[in-house]
Coordinates of C-alpha atoms in Angstrom, one line a residue:
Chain E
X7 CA -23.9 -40.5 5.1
X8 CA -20.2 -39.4 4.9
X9 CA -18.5 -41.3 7.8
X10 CA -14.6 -40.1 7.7
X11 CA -14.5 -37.4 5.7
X12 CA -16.9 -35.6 3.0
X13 CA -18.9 -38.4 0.2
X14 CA -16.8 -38.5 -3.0
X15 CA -17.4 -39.8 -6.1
X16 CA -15.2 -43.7 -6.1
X17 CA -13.7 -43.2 -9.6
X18 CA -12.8 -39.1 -9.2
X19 CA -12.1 -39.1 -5.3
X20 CA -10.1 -35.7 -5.7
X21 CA -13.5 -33.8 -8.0
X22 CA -15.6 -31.8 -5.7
X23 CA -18.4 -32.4 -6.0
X24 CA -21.8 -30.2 -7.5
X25 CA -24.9 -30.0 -4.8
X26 CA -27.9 -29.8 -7.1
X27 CA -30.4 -28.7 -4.3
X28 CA -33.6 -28.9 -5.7
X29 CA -33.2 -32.1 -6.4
X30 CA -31.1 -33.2 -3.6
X31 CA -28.1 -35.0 -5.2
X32 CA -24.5 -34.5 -4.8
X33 CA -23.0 -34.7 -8.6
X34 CA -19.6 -35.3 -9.7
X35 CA -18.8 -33.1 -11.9
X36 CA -16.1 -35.2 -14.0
X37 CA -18.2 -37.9 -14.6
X38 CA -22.3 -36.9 -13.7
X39 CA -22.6 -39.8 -11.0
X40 CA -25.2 -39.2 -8.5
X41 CA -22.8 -39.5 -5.2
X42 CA -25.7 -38.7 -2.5
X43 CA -28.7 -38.6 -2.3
X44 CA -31.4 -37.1 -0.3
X45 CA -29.4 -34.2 0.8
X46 CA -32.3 -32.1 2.7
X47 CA -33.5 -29.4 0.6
X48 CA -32.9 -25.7 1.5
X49 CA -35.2 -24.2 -0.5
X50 CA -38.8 -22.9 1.0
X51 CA -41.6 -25.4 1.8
X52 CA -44.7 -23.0 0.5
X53 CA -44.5 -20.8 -2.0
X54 CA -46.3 -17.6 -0.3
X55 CA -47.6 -14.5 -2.3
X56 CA -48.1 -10.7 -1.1
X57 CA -51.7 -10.5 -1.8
X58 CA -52.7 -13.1 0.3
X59 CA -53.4 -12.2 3.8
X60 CA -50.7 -12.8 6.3
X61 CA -52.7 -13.8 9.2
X62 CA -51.5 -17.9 9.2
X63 CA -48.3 -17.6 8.2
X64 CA -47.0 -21.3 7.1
X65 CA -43.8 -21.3 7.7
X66 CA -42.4 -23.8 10.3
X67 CA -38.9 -22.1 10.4
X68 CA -38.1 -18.6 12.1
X69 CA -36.2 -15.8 10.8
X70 CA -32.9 -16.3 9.2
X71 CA -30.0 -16.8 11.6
X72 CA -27.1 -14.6 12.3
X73 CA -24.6 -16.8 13.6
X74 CA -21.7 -15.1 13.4
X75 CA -23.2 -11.9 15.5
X76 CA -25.3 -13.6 18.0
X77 CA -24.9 -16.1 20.5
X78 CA -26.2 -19.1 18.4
X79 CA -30.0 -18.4 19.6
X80 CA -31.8 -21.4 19.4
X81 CA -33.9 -20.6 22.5
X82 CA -38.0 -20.3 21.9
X83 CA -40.7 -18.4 23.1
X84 CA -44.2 -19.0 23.9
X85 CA -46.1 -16.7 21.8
X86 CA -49.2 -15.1 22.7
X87 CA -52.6 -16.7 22.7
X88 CA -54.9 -17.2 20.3
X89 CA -58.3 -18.4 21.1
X90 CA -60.9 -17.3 23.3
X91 CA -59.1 -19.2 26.4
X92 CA -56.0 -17.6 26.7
X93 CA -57.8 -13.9 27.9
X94 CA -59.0 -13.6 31.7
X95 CA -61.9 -11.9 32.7
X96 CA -61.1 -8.6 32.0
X97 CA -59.5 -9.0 28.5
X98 CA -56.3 -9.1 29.0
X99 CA -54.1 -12.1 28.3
X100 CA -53.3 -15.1 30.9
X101 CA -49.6 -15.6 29.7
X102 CA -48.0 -12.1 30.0
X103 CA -44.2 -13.0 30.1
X104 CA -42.7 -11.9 26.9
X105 CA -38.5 -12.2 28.4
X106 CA -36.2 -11.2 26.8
X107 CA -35.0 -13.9 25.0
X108 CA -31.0 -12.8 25.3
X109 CA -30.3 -10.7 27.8
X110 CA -26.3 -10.7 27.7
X111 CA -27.0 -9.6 23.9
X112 CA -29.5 -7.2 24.1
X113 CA -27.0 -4.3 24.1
X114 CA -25.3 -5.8 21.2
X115 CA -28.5 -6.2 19.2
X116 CA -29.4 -2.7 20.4
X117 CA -26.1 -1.6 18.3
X118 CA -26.5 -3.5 15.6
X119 CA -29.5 -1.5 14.5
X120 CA -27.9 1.9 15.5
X121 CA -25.3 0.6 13.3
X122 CA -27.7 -0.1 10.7
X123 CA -29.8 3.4 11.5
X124 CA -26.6 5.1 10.7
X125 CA -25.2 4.0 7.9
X126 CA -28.3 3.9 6.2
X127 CA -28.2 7.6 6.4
X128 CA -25.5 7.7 4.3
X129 CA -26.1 5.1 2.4
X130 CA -23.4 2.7 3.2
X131 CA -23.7 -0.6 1.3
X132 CA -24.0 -3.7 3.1
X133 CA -20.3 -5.0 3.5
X134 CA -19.5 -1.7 5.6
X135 CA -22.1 -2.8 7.7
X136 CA -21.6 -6.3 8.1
X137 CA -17.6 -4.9 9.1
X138 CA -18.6 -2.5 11.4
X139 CA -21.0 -5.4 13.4
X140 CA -18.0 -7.4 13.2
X141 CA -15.6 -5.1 14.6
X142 CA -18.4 -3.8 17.2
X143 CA -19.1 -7.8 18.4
X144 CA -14.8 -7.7 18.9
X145 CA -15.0 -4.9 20.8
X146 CA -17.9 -5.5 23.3
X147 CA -16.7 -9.3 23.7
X148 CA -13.2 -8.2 24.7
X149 CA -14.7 -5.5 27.4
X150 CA -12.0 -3.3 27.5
X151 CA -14.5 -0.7 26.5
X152 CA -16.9 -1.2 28.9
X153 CA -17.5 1.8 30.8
X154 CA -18.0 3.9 27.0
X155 CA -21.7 4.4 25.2
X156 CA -22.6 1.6 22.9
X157 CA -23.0 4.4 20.5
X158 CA -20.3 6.0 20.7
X159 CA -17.7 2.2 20.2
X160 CA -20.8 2.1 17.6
X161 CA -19.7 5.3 15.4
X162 CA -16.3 4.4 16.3
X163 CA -16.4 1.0 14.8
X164 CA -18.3 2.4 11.6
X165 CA -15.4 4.8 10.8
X166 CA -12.9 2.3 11.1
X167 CA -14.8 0.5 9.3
X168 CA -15.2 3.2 6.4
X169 CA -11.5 3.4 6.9
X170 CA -10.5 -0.8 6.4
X171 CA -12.9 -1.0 3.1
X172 CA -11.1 1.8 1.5
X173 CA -13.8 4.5 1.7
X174 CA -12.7 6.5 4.6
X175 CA -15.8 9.0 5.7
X176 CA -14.7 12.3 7.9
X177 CA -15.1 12.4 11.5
X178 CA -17.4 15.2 10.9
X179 CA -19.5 13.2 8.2
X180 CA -19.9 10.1 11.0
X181 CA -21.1 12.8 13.4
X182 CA -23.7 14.2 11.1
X183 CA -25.5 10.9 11.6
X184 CA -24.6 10.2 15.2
X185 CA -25.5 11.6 18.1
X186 CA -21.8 11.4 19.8
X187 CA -19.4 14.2 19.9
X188 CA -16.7 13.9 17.3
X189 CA -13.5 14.1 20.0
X190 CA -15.7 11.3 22.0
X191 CA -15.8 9.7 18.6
X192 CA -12.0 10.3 18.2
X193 CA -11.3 9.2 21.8
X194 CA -12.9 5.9 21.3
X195 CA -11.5 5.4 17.6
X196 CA -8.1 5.2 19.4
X197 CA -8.9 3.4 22.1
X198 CA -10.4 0.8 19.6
X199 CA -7.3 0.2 17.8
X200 CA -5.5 0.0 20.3
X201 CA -7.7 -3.0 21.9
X202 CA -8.2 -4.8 18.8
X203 CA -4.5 -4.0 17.7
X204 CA -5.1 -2.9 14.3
X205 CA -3.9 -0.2 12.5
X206 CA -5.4 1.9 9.7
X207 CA -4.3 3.8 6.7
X208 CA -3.5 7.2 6.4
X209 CA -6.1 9.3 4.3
X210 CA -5.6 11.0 1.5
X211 CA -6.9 13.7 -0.4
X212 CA -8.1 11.8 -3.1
X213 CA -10.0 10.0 -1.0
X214 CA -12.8 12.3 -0.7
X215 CA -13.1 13.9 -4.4
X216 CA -15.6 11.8 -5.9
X217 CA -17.8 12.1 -2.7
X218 CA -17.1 16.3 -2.6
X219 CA -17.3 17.1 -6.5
X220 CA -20.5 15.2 -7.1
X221 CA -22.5 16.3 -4.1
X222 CA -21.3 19.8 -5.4
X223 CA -22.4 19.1 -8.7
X224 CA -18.8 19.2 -11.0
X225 CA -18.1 17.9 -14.1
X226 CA -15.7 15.2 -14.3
X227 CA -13.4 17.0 -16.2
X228 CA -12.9 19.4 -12.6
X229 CA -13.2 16.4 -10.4
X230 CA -10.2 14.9 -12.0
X231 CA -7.9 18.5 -12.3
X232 CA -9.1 18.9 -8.4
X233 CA -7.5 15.0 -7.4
X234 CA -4.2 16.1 -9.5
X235 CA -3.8 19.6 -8.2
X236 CA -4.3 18.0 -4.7
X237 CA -1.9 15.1 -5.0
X238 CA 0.9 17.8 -6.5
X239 CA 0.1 19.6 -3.8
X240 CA 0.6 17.4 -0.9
X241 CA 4.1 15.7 -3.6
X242 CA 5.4 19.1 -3.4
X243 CA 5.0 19.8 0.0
X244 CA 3.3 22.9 -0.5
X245 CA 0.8 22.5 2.7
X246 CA 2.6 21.0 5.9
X247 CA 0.5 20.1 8.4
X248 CA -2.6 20.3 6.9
X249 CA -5.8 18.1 7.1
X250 CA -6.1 16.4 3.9
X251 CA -9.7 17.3 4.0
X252 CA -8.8 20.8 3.9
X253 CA -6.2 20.6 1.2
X254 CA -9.0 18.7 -0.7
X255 CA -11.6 21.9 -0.1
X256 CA -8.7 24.1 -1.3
X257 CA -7.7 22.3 -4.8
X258 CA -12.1 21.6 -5.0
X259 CA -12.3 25.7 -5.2
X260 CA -9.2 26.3 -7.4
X261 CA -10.5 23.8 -10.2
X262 CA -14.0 25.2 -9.7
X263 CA -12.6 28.9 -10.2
X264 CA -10.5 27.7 -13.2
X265 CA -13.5 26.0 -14.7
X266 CA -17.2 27.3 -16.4
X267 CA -18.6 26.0 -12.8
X268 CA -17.6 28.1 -10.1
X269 CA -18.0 27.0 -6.3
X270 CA -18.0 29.7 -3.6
X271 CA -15.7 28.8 -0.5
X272 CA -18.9 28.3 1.6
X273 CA -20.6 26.0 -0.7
X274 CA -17.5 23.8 -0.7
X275 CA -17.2 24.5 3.1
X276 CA -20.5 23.1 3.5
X277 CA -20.3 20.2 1.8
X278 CA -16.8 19.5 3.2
X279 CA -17.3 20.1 6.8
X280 CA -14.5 22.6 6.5
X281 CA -14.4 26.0 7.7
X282 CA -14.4 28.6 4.8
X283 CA -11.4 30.2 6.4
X284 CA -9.5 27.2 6.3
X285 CA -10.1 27.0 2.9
X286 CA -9.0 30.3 2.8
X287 CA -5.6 29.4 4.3
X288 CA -5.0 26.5 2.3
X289 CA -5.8 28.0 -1.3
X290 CA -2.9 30.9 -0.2
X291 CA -0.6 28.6 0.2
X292 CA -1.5 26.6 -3.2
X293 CA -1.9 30.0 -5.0
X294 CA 1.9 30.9 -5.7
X295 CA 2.4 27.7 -7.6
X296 CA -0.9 26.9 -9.2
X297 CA 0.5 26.9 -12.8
X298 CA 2.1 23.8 -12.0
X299 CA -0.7 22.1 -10.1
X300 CA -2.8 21.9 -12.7
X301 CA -3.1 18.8 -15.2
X302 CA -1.5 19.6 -18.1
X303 CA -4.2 18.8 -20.0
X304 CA -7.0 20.7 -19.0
X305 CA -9.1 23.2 -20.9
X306 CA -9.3 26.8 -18.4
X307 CA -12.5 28.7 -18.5
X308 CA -10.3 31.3 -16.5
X309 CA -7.1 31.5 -17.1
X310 CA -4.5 30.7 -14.4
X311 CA -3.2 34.5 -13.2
X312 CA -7.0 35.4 -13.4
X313 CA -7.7 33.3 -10.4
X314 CA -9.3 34.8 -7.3
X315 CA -6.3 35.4 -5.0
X316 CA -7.9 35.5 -1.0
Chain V
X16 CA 24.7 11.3 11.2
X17 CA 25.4 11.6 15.1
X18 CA 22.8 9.2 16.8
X19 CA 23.8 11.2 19.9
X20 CA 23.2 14.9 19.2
X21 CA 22.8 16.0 22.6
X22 CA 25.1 19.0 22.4
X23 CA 23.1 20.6 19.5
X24 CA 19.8 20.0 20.4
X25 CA 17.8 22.2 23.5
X26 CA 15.5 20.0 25.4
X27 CA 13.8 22.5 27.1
X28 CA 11.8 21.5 30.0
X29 CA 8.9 23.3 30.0
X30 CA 6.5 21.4 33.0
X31 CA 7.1 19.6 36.1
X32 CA 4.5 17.7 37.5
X33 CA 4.7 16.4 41.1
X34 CA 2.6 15.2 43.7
X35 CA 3.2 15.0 47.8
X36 CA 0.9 14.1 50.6
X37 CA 0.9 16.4 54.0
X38 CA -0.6 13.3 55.8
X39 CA -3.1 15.2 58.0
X40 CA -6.9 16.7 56.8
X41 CA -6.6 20.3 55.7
X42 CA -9.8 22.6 56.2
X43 CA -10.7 24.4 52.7
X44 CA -12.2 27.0 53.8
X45 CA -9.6 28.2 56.5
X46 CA -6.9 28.1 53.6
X47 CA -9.3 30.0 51.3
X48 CA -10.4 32.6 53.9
X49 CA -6.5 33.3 54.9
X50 CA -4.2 32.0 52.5
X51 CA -2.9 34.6 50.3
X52 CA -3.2 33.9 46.4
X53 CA -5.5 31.2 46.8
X54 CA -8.5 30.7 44.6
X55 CA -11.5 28.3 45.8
X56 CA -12.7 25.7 43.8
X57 CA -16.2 24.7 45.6
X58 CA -17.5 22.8 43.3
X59 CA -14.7 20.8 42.3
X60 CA -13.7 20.6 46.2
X61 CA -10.0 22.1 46.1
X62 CA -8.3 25.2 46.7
X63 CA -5.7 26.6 43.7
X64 CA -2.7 28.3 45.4
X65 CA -0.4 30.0 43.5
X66 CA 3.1 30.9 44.5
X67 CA 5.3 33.1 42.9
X68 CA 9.4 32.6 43.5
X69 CA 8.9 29.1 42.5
X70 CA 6.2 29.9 39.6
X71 CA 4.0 27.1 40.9
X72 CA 0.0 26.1 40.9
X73 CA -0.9 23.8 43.4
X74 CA -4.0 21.9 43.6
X75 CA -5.3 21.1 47.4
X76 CA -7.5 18.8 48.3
X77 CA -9.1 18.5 51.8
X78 CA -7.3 15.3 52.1
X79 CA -4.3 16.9 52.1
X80 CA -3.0 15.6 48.8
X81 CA -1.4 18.5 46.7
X82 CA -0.6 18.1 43.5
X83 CA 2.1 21.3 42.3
X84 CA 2.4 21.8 38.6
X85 CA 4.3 24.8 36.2
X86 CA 7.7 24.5 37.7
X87 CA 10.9 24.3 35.4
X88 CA 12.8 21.6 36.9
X89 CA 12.3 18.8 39.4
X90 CA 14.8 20.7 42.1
X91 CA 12.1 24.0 41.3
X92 CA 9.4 21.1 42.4
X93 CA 10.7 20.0 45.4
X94 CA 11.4 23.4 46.6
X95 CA 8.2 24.7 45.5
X96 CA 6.1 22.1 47.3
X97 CA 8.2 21.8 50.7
X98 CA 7.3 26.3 50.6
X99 CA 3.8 25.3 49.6
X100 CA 3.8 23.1 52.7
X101 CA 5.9 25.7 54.9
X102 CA 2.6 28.3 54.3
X103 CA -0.2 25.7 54.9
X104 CA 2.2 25.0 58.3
X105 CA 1.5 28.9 59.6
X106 CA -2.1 28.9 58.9
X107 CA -2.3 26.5 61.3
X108 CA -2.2 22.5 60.4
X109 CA -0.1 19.9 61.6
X110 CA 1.7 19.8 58.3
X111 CA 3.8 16.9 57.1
X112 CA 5.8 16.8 53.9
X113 CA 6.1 13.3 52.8
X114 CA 5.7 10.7 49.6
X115 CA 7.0 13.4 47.1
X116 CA 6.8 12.0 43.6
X117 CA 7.6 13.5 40.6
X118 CA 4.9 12.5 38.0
X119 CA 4.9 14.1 35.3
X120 CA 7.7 16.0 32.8
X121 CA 7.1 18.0 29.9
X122 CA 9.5 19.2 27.7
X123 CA 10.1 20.6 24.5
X124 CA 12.6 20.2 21.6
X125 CA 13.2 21.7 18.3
X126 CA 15.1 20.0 15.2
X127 CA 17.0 21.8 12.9
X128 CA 15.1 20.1 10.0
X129 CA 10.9 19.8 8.7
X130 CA 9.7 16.3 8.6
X131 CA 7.2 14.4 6.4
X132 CA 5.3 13.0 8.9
X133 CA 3.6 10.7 6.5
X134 CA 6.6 9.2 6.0
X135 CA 7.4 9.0 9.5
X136 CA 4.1 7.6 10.5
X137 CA 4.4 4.8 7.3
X138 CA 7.6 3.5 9.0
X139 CA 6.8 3.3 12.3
X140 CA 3.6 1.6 11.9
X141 CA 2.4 0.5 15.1
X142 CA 4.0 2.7 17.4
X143 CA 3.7 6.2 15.5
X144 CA 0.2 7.3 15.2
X145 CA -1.2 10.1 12.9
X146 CA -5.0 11.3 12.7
X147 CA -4.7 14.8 10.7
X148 CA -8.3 15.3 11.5
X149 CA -8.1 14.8 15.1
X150 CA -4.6 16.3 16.0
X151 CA -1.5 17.9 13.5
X152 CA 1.3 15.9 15.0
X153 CA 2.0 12.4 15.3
X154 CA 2.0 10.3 18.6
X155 CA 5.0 8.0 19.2
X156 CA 4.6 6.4 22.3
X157 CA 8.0 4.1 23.8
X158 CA 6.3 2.0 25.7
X159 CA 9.4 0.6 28.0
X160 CA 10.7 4.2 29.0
X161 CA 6.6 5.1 29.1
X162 CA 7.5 7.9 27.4
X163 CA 4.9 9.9 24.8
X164 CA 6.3 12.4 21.8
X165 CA 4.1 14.3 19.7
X166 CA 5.9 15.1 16.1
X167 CA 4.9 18.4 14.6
X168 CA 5.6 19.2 10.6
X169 CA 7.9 22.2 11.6
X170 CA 10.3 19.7 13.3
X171 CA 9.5 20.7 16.7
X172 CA 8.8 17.5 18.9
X173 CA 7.3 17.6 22.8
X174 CA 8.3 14.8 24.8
X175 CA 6.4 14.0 28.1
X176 CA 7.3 11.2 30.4
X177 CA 7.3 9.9 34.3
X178 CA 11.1 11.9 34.9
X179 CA 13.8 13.9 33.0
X180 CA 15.8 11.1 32.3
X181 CA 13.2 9.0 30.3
X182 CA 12.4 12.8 28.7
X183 CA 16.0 12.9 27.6
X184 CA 16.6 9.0 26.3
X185 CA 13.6 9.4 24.5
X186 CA 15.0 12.0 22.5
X187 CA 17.9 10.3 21.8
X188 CA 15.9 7.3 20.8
X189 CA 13.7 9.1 18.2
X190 CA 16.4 11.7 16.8
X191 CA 17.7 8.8 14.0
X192 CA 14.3 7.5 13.6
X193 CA 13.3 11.8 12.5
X194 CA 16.6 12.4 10.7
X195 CA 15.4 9.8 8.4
X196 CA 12.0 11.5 7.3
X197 CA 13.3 14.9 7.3
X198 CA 12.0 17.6 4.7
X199 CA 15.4 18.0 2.2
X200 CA 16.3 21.9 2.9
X201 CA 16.3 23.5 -0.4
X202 CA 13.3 23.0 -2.3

């Protein structure tokens, strides 16, 4: 038992030391010296198999912990009964209190598995998620938010958190699997980083492409001349003021057109979340210069002056 | 170069914002059945008059606060709301004018130059604030004048703030912080 500081090893005091946990030793690594002994061991008491039925379940522990979300629960329950003693009369059971067991995190659990109901719509691995709880647990601790639905600090929290891992999703794409507004979403995106004091990155057009071109089905070949043609675009200044989403759309349909696959507006419209008119406006203003805009290398199906000019 | 280019630049007020209190209950529906321009707001419990020399909307409340938006200037206000007060006096109530406040001023400006706002936004990271998806101009809020401007690409900038003085500092504040980021003229 460490009493100052952690066991080491007397000849290597500065090694850190191996825990071999099925065993239970702590091992130095410089010289293999057993430093101490009869560390518990984490690993599972039964081994327990699919097939077999479930009903006595063996295990003495609960579920796994989630310390950094919750409030450190260590509170218990009394469980329903199982013999023929614990039903009245009339069948139904003497102990009937099943409290909550948290009530101050109730609405905070509640989130979490909005949270987790959203993003697994869109398939958003597991470190989004775990970000987003984080960011959400901020949020609710510091109260500033109060008075706002859970879910909508919820979508909130998932787009910044889209946003900080370097995968930004739309507003509209967050609204597709929420049932919030988007300008209630962007009302409470604000008010969030302005509680929490952070500050995000701009977006970009490039962003988006990989998502865009391979839910429309383009080769790589177009997905890389529509991230070039998007980049020169916004370089040159060609579309002020535009949503990068929509300047995305536009270079999306120009490569497509150039290319053997061709997109209409409103299949790229769709996919983007962008009105085919503004894709409209955005391509006329790429149009004059497209000779430039494309990669220098790139093999046209249709040649640049035979482009569709809207 | 000048950090001061007052004498170049237009700082047009555009709206005036003010507030007074006529300190006694006003009846709703008298005003609506007599006043003259007045729309009735049931639902929403106010009565809209609208004046014309002045051009001035004015929201009344039962409680007799008034709050008098779309003048020009805050002298336009102040006359506005003590006429405003004047007609609610001859339909009949024991009108006082009192706590005027200006609240709110809007005004906009135009710069002789475009500006990157992602430029603009990258060096003013906290303060300047730029969601392309949500709104096309950046925020910059000064938060010791309490003063909000919204940055458009085209170079034109709105400016709103608690009186016209703030309005007109804060344009002077941002000008050197814009002619940085501007759009170089010949492309």
């Amino acid at each position: 038992m460490a009493s100052t500081s952690r066991v080491h090893c007397p000849d290597h005091p500065d090694a850190i030391l191996v825990e071999d946990y099925r065993a239970g030793d702590m091992i130095c690594p410089e010289c293999g010296l057993v430093v101490g002994d009869r560390v518990i061991d984490v690993g599972s008491e039964w081994r327990t198999f699919s097939n077999e039925k479930a009903l006595k379940d063996p295990s003495r522990v609960g579920d796994a912990q989630n310390p950094l979300l919750n409030g450190g629960d260590l509170t218990t329950m009394i469980s329903k009964g199982t013999g023929a003693a614990s039903f009245d009369e009339f069948g139904n059971s003497k102990y009937q209190n099943r409290r909550t067991m948290s009530s101050s995190d109730r609405a905070m659990l509640n989130a979490f598995k909005e949270i987790s109901t959203m993003a697994d719509r869109i398939n958003l691995p597991r470190n989004i998620i775990d970000r987003t709880n984080n960011l959400f647990k901020q949020v609710y601790e510091q109260k500033s938010l109060k008075g706002r639905a859970n879910d909508a600090i919820a979508s909130a929290c998932l787009y910044i958190a889209c946003r900080q891992e370097g995968v930004p999703r739309t507003f509209k794409e967050i609204c597709a699997v929420s049932r919030i507004s988007k300008k209630e979403i962007g009302r409470c995106f604000k008010l969030i980083l302005k509680a929490l004091e952070t500050s995000v990155d701009l977006i970009t057009t490039g962003d988006f492409m990989s998502r865009f071109c391979s839910n429309l089905g383009l080769p790589k070949q177009v997905q890389m001349a529509a991230t070039f043609i998007a980049r020169k675009a916004v370089e040159l200044d060609l579309v002020p003021g535009r949503s990068p989403i929509s300047v995305a759309a536009a270079a999306i349909y120009m490569a497509s057109q150039a290319s053997a696959e061709k997109k209409t507006q409103k299949e790229i419209g769709d996919i983007a979340g962008v009105a085919d008119v503004t894709i409209r406006q955005s391509y006329r203003l790429i149009y004059p210069r497209a000779a430039e805009l494309f990669p220098p290398d790139f093999k046209f199906d249709t040649p640049v002056d035979k482009l569709p000019q809207l | 170069m000048d950090s001061s280019n007052d004498e170049a630049l237009d700082i047009i007020i555009t709206n005036v914002v003010a507030t007074f209190r006529t300190r006694c209950h006003l009846n709703l529906r008298t005003i609506a059945l007599e006043g003259i321009n007045v729309i009735y707001k049931p639902d929403m419990g106010k009565v809209l008059m609208k004046l014309r020399k002045p051009k001035i909307t004015a929201s009344i409340w039962s409680s007799g606060k008034i709050i008098c938006t779309g003048a020009t200037s805050e002298d336009d206000a102040k006359v506005g709301a003590r006429r405003l007060a004047r007609t609610l006096q001859k339909l009949g109530f024991k009108v006082r004018f009192s706590a005027f406040k200006v609240v709110n001023v809007l005004a906009v400006c135009s710069m002789p130059f475009a500006i990157r706002l992602i430029d603009f936004t990258k060096k003013n990271r906290p303060i300047a604030s730029y969601e392309p998806e949500l709104h096309p101009a950046a925020t910059y809020r000064i938060k010791h004048i309490k003063a909000t401007i919204q940055v458009f690409s085209t170079g034109s900038i709105t400016v709103t703030g608690p009186n016209v003085q703030n309005v007109a500092s804060a344009v002077e504040q941002v000008y050197p912080l814009l002619f940085e980021c501007q759009k170089p003229r010949c492309k």
